[in-house]
Each structure stands twice: as C-alpha cells, then as structure tokens.
PDB file of C-alpha atoms and ligand atoms in Angstrom:
ATOM      1  CA  MET A   3       6.332  -9.017 -15.296  1.00  0.00           C
ATOM      2  CA  LYS A   4       3.965  -6.094 -15.870  1.00  0.00           C
ATOM      3  CA  ILE A   5       1.300  -5.378 -13.282  1.00  0.00           C
ATOM      4  CA  LEU A   6      -1.418  -2.717 -13.375  1.00  0.00           C
ATOM      5  CA  VAL A   7      -2.657  -1.405 -10.019  1.00  0.00           C
ATOM      6  CA  ILE A   8      -6.129   0.136 -10.281  1.00  0.00           C
ATOM      7  CA  ASN A   9      -7.768   2.084  -7.476  1.00  0.00           C
ATOM      8  CA  GLY A  10     -11.345   3.281  -7.551  1.00  0.00           C
ATOM      9  CA  PRO A  11     -13.253   6.265  -6.168  1.00  0.00           C
ATOM     10  CA  ASN A  12     -12.047   8.121  -3.078  1.00  0.00           C
ATOM     11  CA  ILE A  13      -8.807   6.155  -2.837  1.00  0.00           C
ATOM     12  CA  ASN A  14      -7.140   9.464  -3.823  1.00  0.00           C
ATOM     13  CA  MET A  15      -8.535  10.777  -0.505  1.00  0.00           C
ATOM     14  CA  LEU A  16      -6.474   8.386   1.635  1.00  0.00           C
ATOM     15  CA  GLY A  17      -4.993  10.200   4.620  1.00  0.00           C
ATOM     16  CA  ILE A  18      -7.996  12.552   4.701  1.00  0.00           C
ATOM     17  CA  ARG A  19     -11.002  10.220   4.553  1.00  0.00           C
ATOM     18  CA  GLU A  20     -12.115   8.129   7.560  1.00  0.00           C
ATOM     19  CA  LYS A  21      -8.612   7.756   9.008  1.00  0.00           C
ATOM     20  CA  ASP A  22      -9.863   5.341  11.661  1.00  0.00           C
ATOM     21  CA  ILE A  23     -10.729   2.914   8.841  1.00  0.00           C
ATOM     22  CA  TYR A  24      -8.209   3.691   6.097  1.00  0.00           C
ATOM     23  CA  GLY A  25      -5.260   5.090   8.079  1.00  0.00           C
ATOM     24  CA  LYS A  26      -3.393   8.402   7.973  1.00  0.00           C
ATOM     25  CA  ASN A  27      -1.174   7.713   4.986  1.00  0.00           C
ATOM     26  CA  SER A  28      -1.928   9.210   1.579  1.00  0.00           C
ATOM     27  CA  TYR A  29      -2.474   7.705  -1.881  1.00  0.00           C
ATOM     28  CA  ASN A  30       1.027   8.928  -2.794  1.00  0.00           C
ATOM     29  CA  ASP A  31       2.400   7.057   0.228  1.00  0.00           C
ATOM     30  CA  LEU A  32       0.649   3.943  -1.076  1.00  0.00           C
ATOM     31  CA  ILE A  33       2.216   4.380  -4.522  1.00  0.00           C
ATOM     32  CA  LYS A  34       5.672   4.894  -2.985  1.00  0.00           C
ATOM     33  CA  LYS A  35       5.360   1.756  -0.848  1.00  0.00           C
ATOM     34  CA  VAL A  36       4.171  -0.428  -3.724  1.00  0.00           C
ATOM     35  CA  GLN A  37       6.702   1.077  -6.154  1.00  0.00           C
ATOM     36  CA  SER A  38       9.653   0.452  -3.846  1.00  0.00           C
ATOM     37  CA  PHE A  39       8.661  -3.209  -3.335  1.00  0.00           C
ATOM     38  CA  ALA A  40       8.197  -3.528  -7.091  1.00  0.00           C
ATOM     39  CA  LYS A  41      11.668  -2.098  -7.818  1.00  0.00           C
ATOM     40  CA  GLU A  42      13.355  -4.428  -5.297  1.00  0.00           C
ATOM     41  CA  ASN A  43      11.675  -7.357  -7.022  1.00  0.00           C
ATOM     42  CA  ASN A  44      12.089  -6.292 -10.637  1.00  0.00           C
ATOM     43  CA  LEU A  45       8.404  -5.854 -11.225  1.00  0.00           C
ATOM     44  CA  ASP A  46       7.107  -3.307 -13.704  1.00  0.00           C
ATOM     45  CA  VAL A  47       4.102  -1.699 -11.993  1.00  0.00           C
ATOM     46  CA  ASN A  48       1.838   1.062 -13.272  1.00  0.00           C
ATOM     47  CA  PHE A  49      -0.817   2.871 -11.259  1.00  0.00           C
ATOM     48  CA  PHE A  50      -4.245   4.161 -12.226  1.00  0.00           C
ATOM     49  CA  GLN A  51      -6.815   5.821  -9.983  1.00  0.00           C
ATOM     50  CA  SER A  52     -10.184   7.184 -11.011  1.00  0.00           C
ATOM     51  CA  ASN A  53     -13.418   8.290  -9.436  1.00  0.00           C
ATOM     52  CA  TYR A  54     -15.289   7.354 -12.632  1.00  0.00           C
ATOM     53  CA  GLU A  55     -16.597   3.885 -13.394  1.00  0.00           C
ATOM     54  CA  GLY A  56     -16.275   4.256 -17.195  1.00  0.00           C
ATOM     55  CA  ALA A  57     -12.652   5.399 -16.904  1.00  0.00           C
ATOM     56  CA  ILE A  58     -11.858   2.267 -14.910  1.00  0.00           C
ATOM     57  CA  VAL A  59     -13.626   0.103 -17.512  1.00  0.00           C
ATOM     58  CA  GLU A  60     -11.548   1.764 -20.272  1.00  0.00           C
ATOM     59  CA  GLU A  61      -8.299   1.314 -18.356  1.00  0.00           C
ATOM     60  CA  ILE A  62      -9.072  -2.409 -17.966  1.00  0.00           C
ATOM     61  CA  GLN A  63      -9.898  -2.697 -21.678  1.00  0.00           C
ATOM     62  CA  ASN A  64      -6.613  -0.945 -22.558  1.00  0.00           C
ATOM     63  CA  ALA A  65      -4.696  -3.433 -20.400  1.00  0.00           C
ATOM     64  CA  LEU A  66      -5.370  -6.178 -22.949  1.00  0.00           C
ATOM     65  CA  GLY A  67      -2.074  -7.496 -24.312  1.00  0.00           C
ATOM     66  CA  ARG A  68      -0.059  -5.078 -22.161  1.00  0.00           C
ATOM     67  CA  TYR A  69      -0.180  -6.535 -18.639  1.00  0.00           C
ATOM     68  CA  ASP A  70       0.374  -9.924 -16.999  1.00  0.00           C
ATOM     69  CA  GLY A  71      -1.709  -9.130 -13.958  1.00  0.00           C
ATOM     70  CA  ILE A  72      -4.128  -6.630 -12.448  1.00  0.00           C
ATOM     71  CA  ILE A  73      -4.405  -5.610  -8.811  1.00  0.00           C
ATOM     72  CA  ILE A  74      -7.674  -3.763  -8.248  1.00  0.00           C
ATOM     73  CA  ASN A  75      -9.309  -2.012  -5.343  1.00  0.00           C
ATOM     74  CA  PRO A  76     -12.573  -0.970  -6.993  1.00  0.00           C
ATOM     75  CA  ALA A  77     -13.585   0.843  -3.756  1.00  0.00           C
ATOM     76  CA  ALA A  78     -17.338   1.533  -3.701  1.00  0.00           C
ATOM     77  CA  TYR A  79     -17.718   0.128  -7.239  1.00  0.00           C
ATOM     78  CA  THR A  80     -16.811  -3.261  -5.741  1.00  0.00           C
ATOM     79  CA  HIS A  81     -20.351  -3.515  -4.490  1.00  0.00           C
ATOM     80  CA  THR A  82     -22.194  -2.199  -7.547  1.00  0.00           C
ATOM     81  CA  SER A  83     -20.248  -2.538 -10.773  1.00  0.00           C
ATOM     82  CA  ILE A  84     -21.154  -5.309 -13.168  1.00  0.00           C
ATOM     83  CA  ALA A  85     -19.394  -3.165 -15.831  1.00  0.00           C
ATOM     84  CA  ILE A  86     -16.024  -3.527 -14.087  1.00  0.00           C
ATOM     85  CA  LEU A  87     -16.617  -7.263 -13.607  1.00  0.00           C
ATOM     86  CA  ASP A  88     -17.455  -7.637 -17.302  1.00  0.00           C
ATOM     87  CA  ALA A  89     -14.370  -5.643 -18.377  1.00  0.00           C
ATOM     88  CA  LEU A  90     -12.134  -7.936 -16.292  1.00  0.00           C
ATOM     89  CA  LYS A  91     -13.824 -10.979 -17.827  1.00  0.00           C
ATOM     90  CA  ALA A  92     -13.402  -9.502 -21.309  1.00  0.00           C
ATOM     91  CA  VAL A  93      -9.629  -9.001 -21.073  1.00  0.00           C
ATOM     92  CA  ASN A  94      -9.209 -12.163 -18.971  1.00  0.00           C
ATOM     93  CA  ILE A  95      -6.068 -10.910 -17.210  1.00  0.00           C
ATOM     94  CA  GLU A  96      -5.453 -12.590 -13.871  1.00  0.00           C
ATOM     95  CA  THR A  97      -6.718 -10.271 -11.145  1.00  0.00           C
ATOM     96  CA  VAL A  98      -6.181  -9.892  -7.414  1.00  0.00           C
ATOM     97  CA  GLU A  99      -8.826  -7.867  -5.556  1.00  0.00           C
ATOM     98  CA  VAL A 100      -7.566  -5.795  -2.617  1.00  0.00           C
ATOM     99  CA  HIS A 101      -9.453  -3.907   0.084  1.00  0.00           C
ATOM    100  CA  LEU A 102      -7.773  -1.830   2.760  1.00  0.00           C
ATOM    101  CA  SER A 103     -10.540  -2.598   5.250  1.00  0.00           C
ATOM    102  CA  ASP A 104     -12.216  -5.915   5.956  1.00  0.00           C
ATOM    103  CA  ILE A 105     -15.407  -5.453   3.944  1.00  0.00           C
ATOM    104  CA  ASP A 106     -16.973  -8.500   5.613  1.00  0.00           C
ATOM    105  CA  LYS A 107     -16.848  -6.851   9.022  1.00  0.00           C
ATOM    106  CA  ARG A 108     -18.511  -3.575   8.048  1.00  0.00           C
ATOM    107  CA  GLU A 109     -21.985  -2.582   6.800  1.00  0.00           C
ATOM    108  CA  SER A 110     -23.881  -5.430   5.141  1.00  0.00           C
ATOM    109  CA  PHE A 111     -23.932  -3.638   1.740  1.00  0.00           C
ATOM    110  CA  ARG A 112     -20.137  -4.006   1.611  1.00  0.00           C
ATOM    111  CA  LYS A 113     -20.270  -7.809   1.847  1.00  0.00           C
ATOM    112  CA  LYS A 114     -21.257  -8.197  -1.821  1.00  0.00           C
ATOM    113  CA  SER A 115     -18.395  -7.928  -4.336  1.00  0.00           C
ATOM    114  CA  TYR A 116     -19.020  -8.349  -8.065  1.00  0.00           C
ATOM    115  CA  VAL A 117     -15.280  -8.299  -8.842  1.00  0.00           C
ATOM    116  CA  SER A 118     -14.817 -11.329  -6.543  1.00  0.00           C
ATOM    117  CA  LEU A 119     -16.665 -13.365  -9.188  1.00  0.00           C
ATOM    118  CA  PHE A 120     -13.582 -12.982 -11.406  1.00  0.00           C
ATOM    119  CA  ALA A 121     -10.647 -12.364  -9.048  1.00  0.00           C
ATOM    120  CA  THR A 122      -8.435 -15.370  -8.303  1.00  0.00           C
ATOM    121  CA  LYS A 123      -7.439 -13.955  -4.923  1.00  0.00           C
ATOM    122  CA  ILE A 124      -9.117 -11.511  -2.540  1.00  0.00           C
ATOM    123  CA  ILE A 125      -7.134  -9.696   0.159  1.00  0.00           C
ATOM    124  CA  LYS A 126      -9.068  -7.614   2.692  1.00  0.00           C
ATOM    125  CA  GLY A 127      -8.317  -5.822   5.920  1.00  0.00           C
ATOM    126  CA  HIS A 128      -4.524  -5.687   5.612  1.00  0.00           C
ATOM    127  CA  GLY A 129      -4.236  -1.976   4.758  1.00  0.00           C
ATOM    128  CA  PHE A 130      -1.409  -0.999   2.398  1.00  0.00           C
ATOM    129  CA  ASP A 131       0.263  -4.384   2.996  1.00  0.00           C
ATOM    130  CA  GLY A 132      -2.575  -5.985   1.039  1.00  0.00           C
ATOM    131  CA  TYR A 133      -1.137  -4.539  -2.184  1.00  0.00           C
ATOM    132  CA  ILE A 134       2.297  -5.982  -1.347  1.00  0.00           C
ATOM    133  CA  GLU A 135       0.696  -9.368  -0.675  1.00  0.00           C
ATOM    134  CA  ALA A 136      -0.957  -9.134  -4.091  1.00  0.00           C
ATOM    135  CA  LEU A 137       2.428  -8.432  -5.736  1.00  0.00           C
ATOM    136  CA  LYS A 138       3.928 -11.389  -3.841  1.00  0.00           C
ATOM    137  CA  TYR A 139       1.131 -13.578  -5.194  1.00  0.00           C
ATOM    138  CA  PHE A 140       2.101 -12.637  -8.758  1.00  0.00           C
ATOM    139  CA  LEU A 141       5.824 -13.069  -7.960  1.00  0.00           C
ATOM    140  CA  ASN A 142       5.182 -16.575  -6.661  1.00  0.00           C
ATOM    141  CA  LYS A 143       3.243 -17.422  -9.798  1.00  0.00           C
ATOM    142  CA  GLY A 144       6.334 -16.445 -11.766  1.00  0.00           C
ATOM    143  CA  PHE A 145       4.573 -16.297 -15.157  1.00  0.00           C
TER     144      PHE A 145
HETATM  145  C1  DQA B 391     -12.650  -0.265   0.181  1.00  0.00           C
HETATM  146  C2  DQA B 391     -13.953  -0.752   0.835  1.00  0.00           C
HETATM  147  C3  DQA B 391     -15.157  -0.204   0.100  1.00  0.00           C
HETATM  148  O1  DQA B 391     -16.361  -0.689   0.691  1.00  0.00           O
HETATM  149  C4  DQA B 391     -15.168   1.306   0.150  1.00  0.00           C
HETATM  150  O2  DQA B 391     -16.252   1.811  -0.601  1.00  0.00           O
HETATM  151  C5  DQA B 391     -13.893   1.910  -0.270  1.00  0.00           C
HETATM  152  C6  DQA B 391     -12.622   1.247   0.049  1.00  0.00           C
HETATM  153  C7  DQA B 391     -11.409  -0.681   0.982  1.00  0.00           C
HETATM  154  O3  DQA B 391     -10.324  -0.563   0.426  1.00  0.00           O
HETATM  155  O4  DQA B 391     -11.514  -1.087   2.140  1.00  0.00           O
HETATM  156  O5  DQA B 391     -13.862   3.020  -0.801  1.00  0.00           O
HETATM  157  O6  DQA B 391     -12.562  -0.860  -1.102  1.00  0.00           O
END
C-alpha cells in the first residue's frame, strides 16, 4: 500500500515553533516516527512538506494513479484553501486529515476546515500519534 504524507506551511518548524502547542520534537523526528511504523507494517510511505499552496496542489495532482491514500496536515491552509480541497476532489484518493493540535479548542478561525469536506477521517489533538492513527486507519481498510 502506498501512502503520501503531506504537511503544509510551518510544519518544517516543529520543535522551534510554539512548543507548548506543537511539542519539542522536530519535523525530522515526525518523519522518523512515521517511517518506522510504516516499515514495521510493510507500508510504502512518502513525505512531502511545503510552505506554498500551489506546490501542495501540484503534489496532490501528481499523486493520481500513484498512491492508495493521502494523509494531509494542511496546517494554516486547512482554514483557507479551496484549491487544496479541489485538488483532493480531483484525484479522488482517500484522504485522512491530521492536526497536531485540537483545532476546535483554539481560536475560532481554526474551527473551519475546507479539507474536512473531502477527508473520510479527521484526527486532531493527538500530536505525532495522529499520523500513526491515520496509517492504522489505512491498514485496517486493507485495500
Ligand atoms: C495545525 C493547526 C493549524 O491551525 C495551524 O495553522 C498549523 C498546524 C495542527 O497541526 O495543529 O500550522 O494544522
């Protein structure tokens, strides 16, 4: 099973940005954690992170025919990007939306998620474990 893990703007700043919210571990730590779970479970996982909306749209478009599932933390674009929503709809690859923090318990502008209109599962507030839960969701589906 091939899974693409997409992270949006400022996720590369994990371990530096707002540690009280996002924790002290880095983006590389996140990749290592997800990669080791993937290896143990024979999952083929690729990672993409960008601070640019258009680059994320292009990565989603390029996933067509290449991936069985997408795990996406669109970060701030969660709350603004119809373009990312439309790209997900266009390729129609099953998608799990992950947020490190619980976006429902923060500022009101974070409550709205466009990607949630397409995602089949939304995991929020579980930190790095949220990505593992998303992989487990795909494992249980089995394809
Ligand atoms: C986030 C929540 C977003 O509101 C925020 O803009 C982020 C990260 C999260 O993982 O909790 O950058 O998606």
